[in-house]
mmCIF file of C-alpha atoms in Angstrom:
data_model
loop_
_atom_site.group_PDB
_atom_site.id
_atom_site.type_symbol
_atom_site.label_atom_id
_atom_site.label_comp_id
_atom_site.label_asym_id
_atom_site.label_seq_id
_atom_site.Cartn_x
_atom_site.Cartn_y
_atom_site.Cartn_z
ATOM 1 C CA ALA A 272 -173.822 61.452 56.157
ATOM 2 C CA LEU A 273 -177.968 61.211 57.080
ATOM 3 C CA VAL A 274 -177.792 64.358 59.483
ATOM 4 C CA ARG A 275 -176.070 66.356 56.305
ATOM 5 C CA ARG A 276 -178.769 65.301 54.459
ATOM 6 C CA GLY A 277 -181.231 66.757 56.783
ATOM 7 C CA VAL A 278 -182.796 63.605 58.403
ATOM 8 C CA ALA A 279 -183.539 64.537 62.133
ATOM 9 C CA PRO A 280 -180.647 63.188 64.555
ATOM 10 C CA ALA A 281 -183.069 61.548 66.432
ATOM 11 C CA ALA A 282 -183.429 59.336 63.618
ATOM 12 C CA ALA A 283 -180.428 58.950 62.287
ATOM 13 C CA LEU A 284 -179.253 57.653 65.736
ATOM 14 C CA ALA A 285 -182.067 55.351 65.791
ATOM 15 C CA PHE A 286 -180.863 54.082 62.978
ATOM 16 C CA LEU A 287 -177.746 54.010 63.881
ATOM 17 C CA LEU A 288 -178.104 51.552 66.616
ATOM 18 C CA SER A 289 -180.981 49.448 64.961
ATOM 19 C CA ALA A 290 -179.180 48.927 61.950
ATOM 20 C CA PRO A 291 -176.429 46.576 63.670
ATOM 21 C CA ALA A 292 -179.070 44.364 65.267
ATOM 22 C CA VAL A 293 -182.229 44.726 63.710
ATOM 23 C CA ASN A 294 -181.569 43.227 60.454
ATOM 24 C CA PRO A 295 -182.302 40.092 58.361
ATOM 25 C CA VAL A 296 -178.580 38.675 58.595
ATOM 26 C CA VAL A 297 -178.382 39.245 62.178
ATOM 27 C CA LEU A 298 -181.840 37.627 62.878
ATOM 28 C CA THR A 299 -181.003 34.949 60.851
ATOM 29 C CA ALA A 300 -177.662 33.700 62.513
ATOM 30 C CA THR A 301 -179.650 34.186 65.582
ATOM 31 C CA ALA A 302 -182.053 31.506 64.439
ATOM 32 C CA VAL A 303 -179.038 29.411 63.365
ATOM 33 C CA ALA A 304 -177.560 29.763 66.930
ATOM 34 C CA PHE A 305 -180.676 28.983 68.846
ATOM 35 C CA PRO A 306 -182.862 26.474 66.713
ATOM 36 C CA ASP A 307 -184.362 24.652 69.788
ATOM 37 C CA ARG A 308 -185.488 28.458 70.825
ATOM 38 C CA PRO A 309 -187.243 30.504 68.222
ATOM 39 C CA GLY A 310 -188.491 32.852 70.922
ATOM 40 C CA MET A 311 -184.757 34.242 71.044
ATOM 41 C CA VAL A 312 -184.967 35.729 67.472
ATOM 42 C CA LEU A 313 -188.144 37.829 68.222
ATOM 43 C CA ALA A 314 -186.974 38.784 72.017
ATOM 44 C CA ARG A 315 -183.653 40.217 70.109
ATOM 45 C CA PHE A 316 -185.603 41.874 67.571
ATOM 46 C CA VAL A 317 -188.215 43.633 70.034
ATOM 47 C CA ALA A 318 -185.686 44.494 72.674
ATOM 48 C CA SER A 319 -183.565 45.869 70.154
ATOM 49 C CA LEU A 320 -186.106 48.033 68.131
ATOM 50 C CA LEU A 321 -187.149 49.377 71.426
ATOM 51 C CA THR A 322 -183.955 50.437 72.655
ATOM 52 C CA ALA A 323 -183.468 52.151 69.838
ATOM 53 C CA CYS A 324 -186.700 53.955 69.499
ATOM 54 C CA ALA A 325 -186.038 54.891 72.850
ATOM 55 C CA MET A 326 -182.246 57.001 72.307
ATOM 56 C CA GLY A 327 -184.148 58.326 69.380
ATOM 57 C CA TRP A 328 -186.880 59.774 71.604
ATOM 58 C CA LEU A 329 -184.405 60.380 74.576
ATOM 59 C CA TRP A 330 -182.263 62.491 71.952
ATOM 60 C CA GLN A 331 -185.258 64.591 70.486
ATOM 61 C CA CYS A 332 -186.509 65.383 73.911
ATOM 62 C CA LEU A 333 -183.235 65.894 75.769
ATOM 63 C CA GLY A 334 -180.371 66.551 72.958
ATOM 64 C CA ARG A 335 -178.527 69.152 72.166
ATOM 65 C CA ALA A 336 -177.316 70.232 68.762
ATOM 66 C CA ASP A 337 -173.885 71.059 70.195
ATOM 67 C CA ARG A 338 -173.197 67.791 72.105
ATOM 68 C CA LEU A 339 -173.331 66.321 67.972
ATOM 69 C CA ARG A 340 -170.533 67.324 66.483
ATOM 70 C CA PRO A 341 -170.052 65.710 63.065
ATOM 71 C CA PRO A 342 -166.829 65.602 61.732
ATOM 72 C CA SER A 343 -165.358 68.400 59.201
ATOM 73 C CA ARG A 344 -165.088 66.728 55.724
ATOM 74 C CA PRO A 345 -163.003 68.212 52.795
ATOM 75 C CA SER A 346 -165.179 69.841 50.036
ATOM 76 C CA TYR A 347 -165.221 67.894 46.711
ATOM 77 C CA GLY A 348 -168.183 70.133 44.735
ATOM 78 C CA ALA A 349 -165.694 71.025 42.054
ATOM 79 C CA ARG A 350 -164.644 67.796 41.380
ATOM 80 C CA GLY A 351 -166.144 64.758 39.348
ATOM 81 C CA GLY A 352 -168.474 62.516 40.872
ATOM 82 C CA GLY A 353 -165.735 59.216 40.995
ATOM 83 C CA ALA A 354 -163.049 61.861 42.360
ATOM 84 C CA ALA A 355 -165.610 63.284 44.940
ATOM 85 C CA PHE A 356 -166.681 59.263 45.804
ATOM 86 C CA TRP A 357 -162.970 58.290 46.465
ATOM 87 C CA GLY A 358 -161.750 61.052 48.223
ATOM 88 C CA SER A 359 -164.676 60.893 50.825
ATOM 89 C CA VAL A 360 -163.764 57.110 51.111
ATOM 90 C CA ARG A 361 -160.242 57.848 51.847
ATOM 91 C CA HIS A 362 -161.127 60.363 54.313
ATOM 92 C CA ASP A 363 -163.686 58.426 56.164
ATOM 93 C CA VAL A 364 -161.341 55.268 56.332
ATOM 94 C CA THR A 365 -158.327 57.661 57.279
ATOM 95 C CA HIS A 366 -160.191 59.427 60.404
ATOM 96 C CA ALA A 367 -162.304 56.172 61.764
ATOM 97 C CA GLY A 368 -159.431 53.625 61.302
ATOM 98 C CA GLY A 369 -157.237 55.150 63.833
ATOM 99 C CA PHE A 370 -160.048 54.723 66.199
ATOM 100 C CA LEU A 371 -160.813 51.356 65.194
ATOM 101 C CA VAL A 372 -157.590 50.038 65.828
ATOM 102 C CA VAL A 373 -157.698 51.410 69.509
ATOM 103 C CA GLY A 374 -160.980 49.945 70.426
ATOM 104 C CA ALA A 375 -159.896 46.616 68.885
ATOM 105 C CA THR A 376 -157.129 46.419 70.811
ATOM 106 C CA ALA A 377 -158.636 47.416 74.205
ATOM 107 C CA ALA A 378 -161.317 44.976 73.627
ATOM 108 C CA ALA A 379 -158.774 42.188 72.550
ATOM 109 C CA THR A 380 -156.389 42.828 75.580
ATOM 110 C CA LEU A 381 -159.509 42.646 77.910
ATOM 111 C CA LYS A 382 -160.692 39.555 76.408
ATOM 112 C CA ALA A 383 -157.722 37.974 77.135
ATOM 113 C CA LEU A 384 -158.023 39.033 81.005
ATOM 114 C CA VAL A 385 -161.567 37.887 81.604
ATOM 115 C CA PRO A 386 -161.511 34.975 84.104
ATOM 116 C CA ALA A 387 -163.764 31.847 83.243
ATOM 117 C CA ARG A 388 -164.842 31.353 86.706
ATOM 118 C CA TRP A 389 -165.787 34.714 87.207
ATOM 119 C CA LEU A 390 -168.324 34.063 84.596
ATOM 120 C CA SER A 391 -169.272 30.469 86.443
ATOM 121 C CA ALA A 392 -169.855 32.237 89.744
ATOM 122 C CA ALA A 393 -172.110 35.066 88.312
ATOM 123 C CA ALA A 394 -174.846 33.021 86.306
ATOM 124 C CA ASP A 395 -175.699 31.789 89.505
ATOM 125 C CA HIS A 396 -177.300 34.902 90.378
ATOM 126 C CA PRO A 397 -180.372 36.360 88.013
ATOM 127 C CA VAL A 398 -179.707 40.077 88.308
ATOM 128 C CA LEU A 399 -176.038 40.045 88.286
ATOM 129 C CA SER A 400 -175.618 37.528 85.832
ATOM 130 C CA VAL A 401 -177.499 40.173 83.049
ATOM 131 C CA LEU A 402 -175.208 42.831 83.981
ATOM 132 C CA VAL A 403 -171.906 40.448 83.815
ATOM 133 C CA LEU A 404 -173.378 39.503 80.445
ATOM 134 C CA ALA A 405 -173.668 42.938 79.303
ATOM 135 C CA ALA A 406 -170.320 44.327 80.288
ATOM 136 C CA LEU A 407 -168.776 40.962 78.489
ATOM 137 C CA ALA A 408 -170.549 42.294 75.219
ATOM 138 C CA VAL A 409 -169.108 45.868 75.648
ATOM 139 C CA VAL A 410 -165.737 44.320 76.423
ATOM 140 C CA LEU A 411 -165.317 41.776 73.952
ATOM 141 C CA SER A 412 -166.801 43.656 70.758
ATOM 142 C CA ILE A 413 -167.855 40.447 68.803
ATOM 143 C CA CYS A 414 -169.692 41.570 65.353
ATOM 144 C CA SER A 415 -173.786 41.211 65.460
ATOM 145 C CA GLU A 416 -173.231 38.191 62.506
ATOM 146 C CA ALA A 417 -171.333 36.191 65.448
ATOM 147 C CA ASP A 418 -172.253 37.052 68.639
ATOM 148 C CA ALA A 419 -175.306 35.020 68.419
ATOM 149 C CA PHE A 420 -173.091 31.808 68.457
ATOM 150 C CA VAL A 421 -171.034 33.119 71.314
ATOM 151 C CA ALA A 422 -174.182 33.869 73.256
ATOM 152 C CA ALA A 423 -175.709 30.174 72.428
ATOM 153 C CA SER A 424 -172.522 28.642 74.112
ATOM 154 C CA LEU A 425 -172.867 30.499 77.261
ATOM 155 C CA THR A 426 -175.306 27.677 78.355
ATOM 156 C CA GLN A 427 -174.544 28.494 82.091
ATOM 157 C CA PHE A 428 -176.122 31.820 81.813
ATOM 158 C CA SER A 429 -180.267 32.191 81.810
ATOM 159 C CA PRO A 430 -181.793 32.915 78.427
ATOM 160 C CA THR A 431 -182.378 36.770 79.577
ATOM 161 C CA ALA A 432 -179.072 37.076 80.330
ATOM 162 C CA ARG A 433 -177.932 35.810 77.329
ATOM 163 C CA LEU A 434 -180.631 38.228 75.065
ATOM 164 C CA ALA A 435 -179.012 41.062 76.944
ATOM 165 C CA PHE A 436 -175.474 40.035 75.644
ATOM 166 C CA LEU A 437 -176.841 40.227 72.070
ATOM 167 C CA VAL A 438 -179.144 43.483 72.321
ATOM 168 C CA VAL A 439 -175.933 45.407 74.116
ATOM 169 C CA GLY A 440 -173.476 44.031 71.828
ATOM 170 C CA PRO A 441 -174.220 45.821 68.630
ATOM 171 C CA MET A 442 -174.926 49.033 70.439
ATOM 172 C CA VAL A 443 -172.279 49.628 73.264
ATOM 173 C CA ASP A 444 -168.726 47.837 72.726
ATOM 174 C CA LEU A 445 -165.540 49.232 73.041
ATOM 175 C CA LYS A 446 -164.700 49.949 69.061
ATOM 176 C CA LEU A 447 -168.232 51.894 68.647
ATOM 177 C CA PHE A 448 -167.513 53.738 71.650
ATOM 178 C CA ALA A 449 -163.664 54.570 70.247
ATOM 179 C CA LEU A 450 -165.743 55.373 66.597
ATOM 180 C CA GLN A 451 -168.242 57.549 68.185
ATOM 181 C CA ALA A 452 -165.705 59.429 69.936
ATOM 182 C CA GLY A 453 -163.832 60.091 67.207
ATOM 183 C CA THR A 454 -166.413 61.040 64.821
ATOM 184 C CA PHE A 455 -169.168 62.948 67.045
ATOM 185 C CA GLY A 456 -166.814 64.128 69.982
ATOM 186 C CA ARG A 457 -166.042 62.533 73.133
ATOM 187 C CA ALA A 458 -168.243 64.703 74.800
ATOM 188 C CA PHE A 459 -171.143 63.081 73.176
ATOM 189 C CA ALA A 460 -169.876 59.593 73.395
ATOM 190 C CA LEU A 461 -169.413 59.850 76.913
ATOM 191 C CA ARG A 462 -173.380 61.037 77.197
ATOM 192 C CA PHE A 463 -174.770 58.407 74.752
ATOM 193 C CA ALA A 464 -172.886 54.946 75.078
ATOM 194 C CA PRO A 465 -173.891 55.070 78.991
ATOM 195 C CA ALA A 466 -177.654 55.985 78.278
ATOM 196 C CA THR A 467 -177.576 53.510 75.177
ATOM 197 C CA LEU A 468 -176.369 50.734 77.575
ATOM 198 C CA ALA A 469 -178.862 51.480 80.196
ATOM 199 C CA LEU A 470 -181.782 51.189 78.561
ATOM 200 C CA ALA A 471 -180.424 48.374 76.296
ATOM 201 C CA VAL A 472 -180.253 46.089 79.630
ATOM 202 C CA LEU A 473 -183.817 47.553 81.189
ATOM 203 C CA PHE A 474 -185.653 46.702 77.717
ATOM 204 C CA SER A 475 -183.544 43.238 77.726
ATOM 205 C CA ALA A 476 -184.488 42.583 80.950
ATOM 206 C CA LEU A 477 -188.187 43.202 80.607
ATOM 207 C CA THR A 478 -188.527 41.420 77.141
ATOM 208 C CA GLY A 479 -186.785 38.605 78.400
ATOM 209 C CA ALA A 480 -189.123 38.546 81.380
ATOM 210 C CA VAL A 481 -191.972 38.480 78.774
ATOM 211 C CA LEU A 482 -191.287 36.267 75.897
ATOM 212 C CA LEU A 483 -188.171 33.757 77.282
#
């Protein structure tokens, strides 16, 4: 919708990534989940914002219009405002719902298959622990309002690893990948998601080293 209204694709993609993680509700939930570690709130804000801005800049420099395929939408120009609104809602729900179901099913299945002993073994290795929690965030696909409480419970992991969990989850997970593939095309999602994941892990590690 933003792109159709004339917003630059790079700015729209930065908004897409930052909105779920850099907002008052999520930051407040993070503060509640980490009452003894207020730096986690600032670290999450900084790392998430840096990742979103970096992806916007990356798209501005390297992105191609043919890789961002907005879905075709029916025209409601000849209908009233109310009919156009509800027609648009029905179209969005029908288009995105199927991909959300597929992503949610895959996330639930993988969540049940991750052995707890693997997490305990990975927590002893600083670099591996960051990568493991980043991968876990992708698999679990937890909403950004609740992921801080899950991260707070992973006490065997370092603060930086838990920060990676908080930054990666709202930007790259199975449900989001399925939704992006259905909305913008698989070619876009296959490039956008890995790049976002790499930058999110990088900025989480750097921010954690400085602030945590």
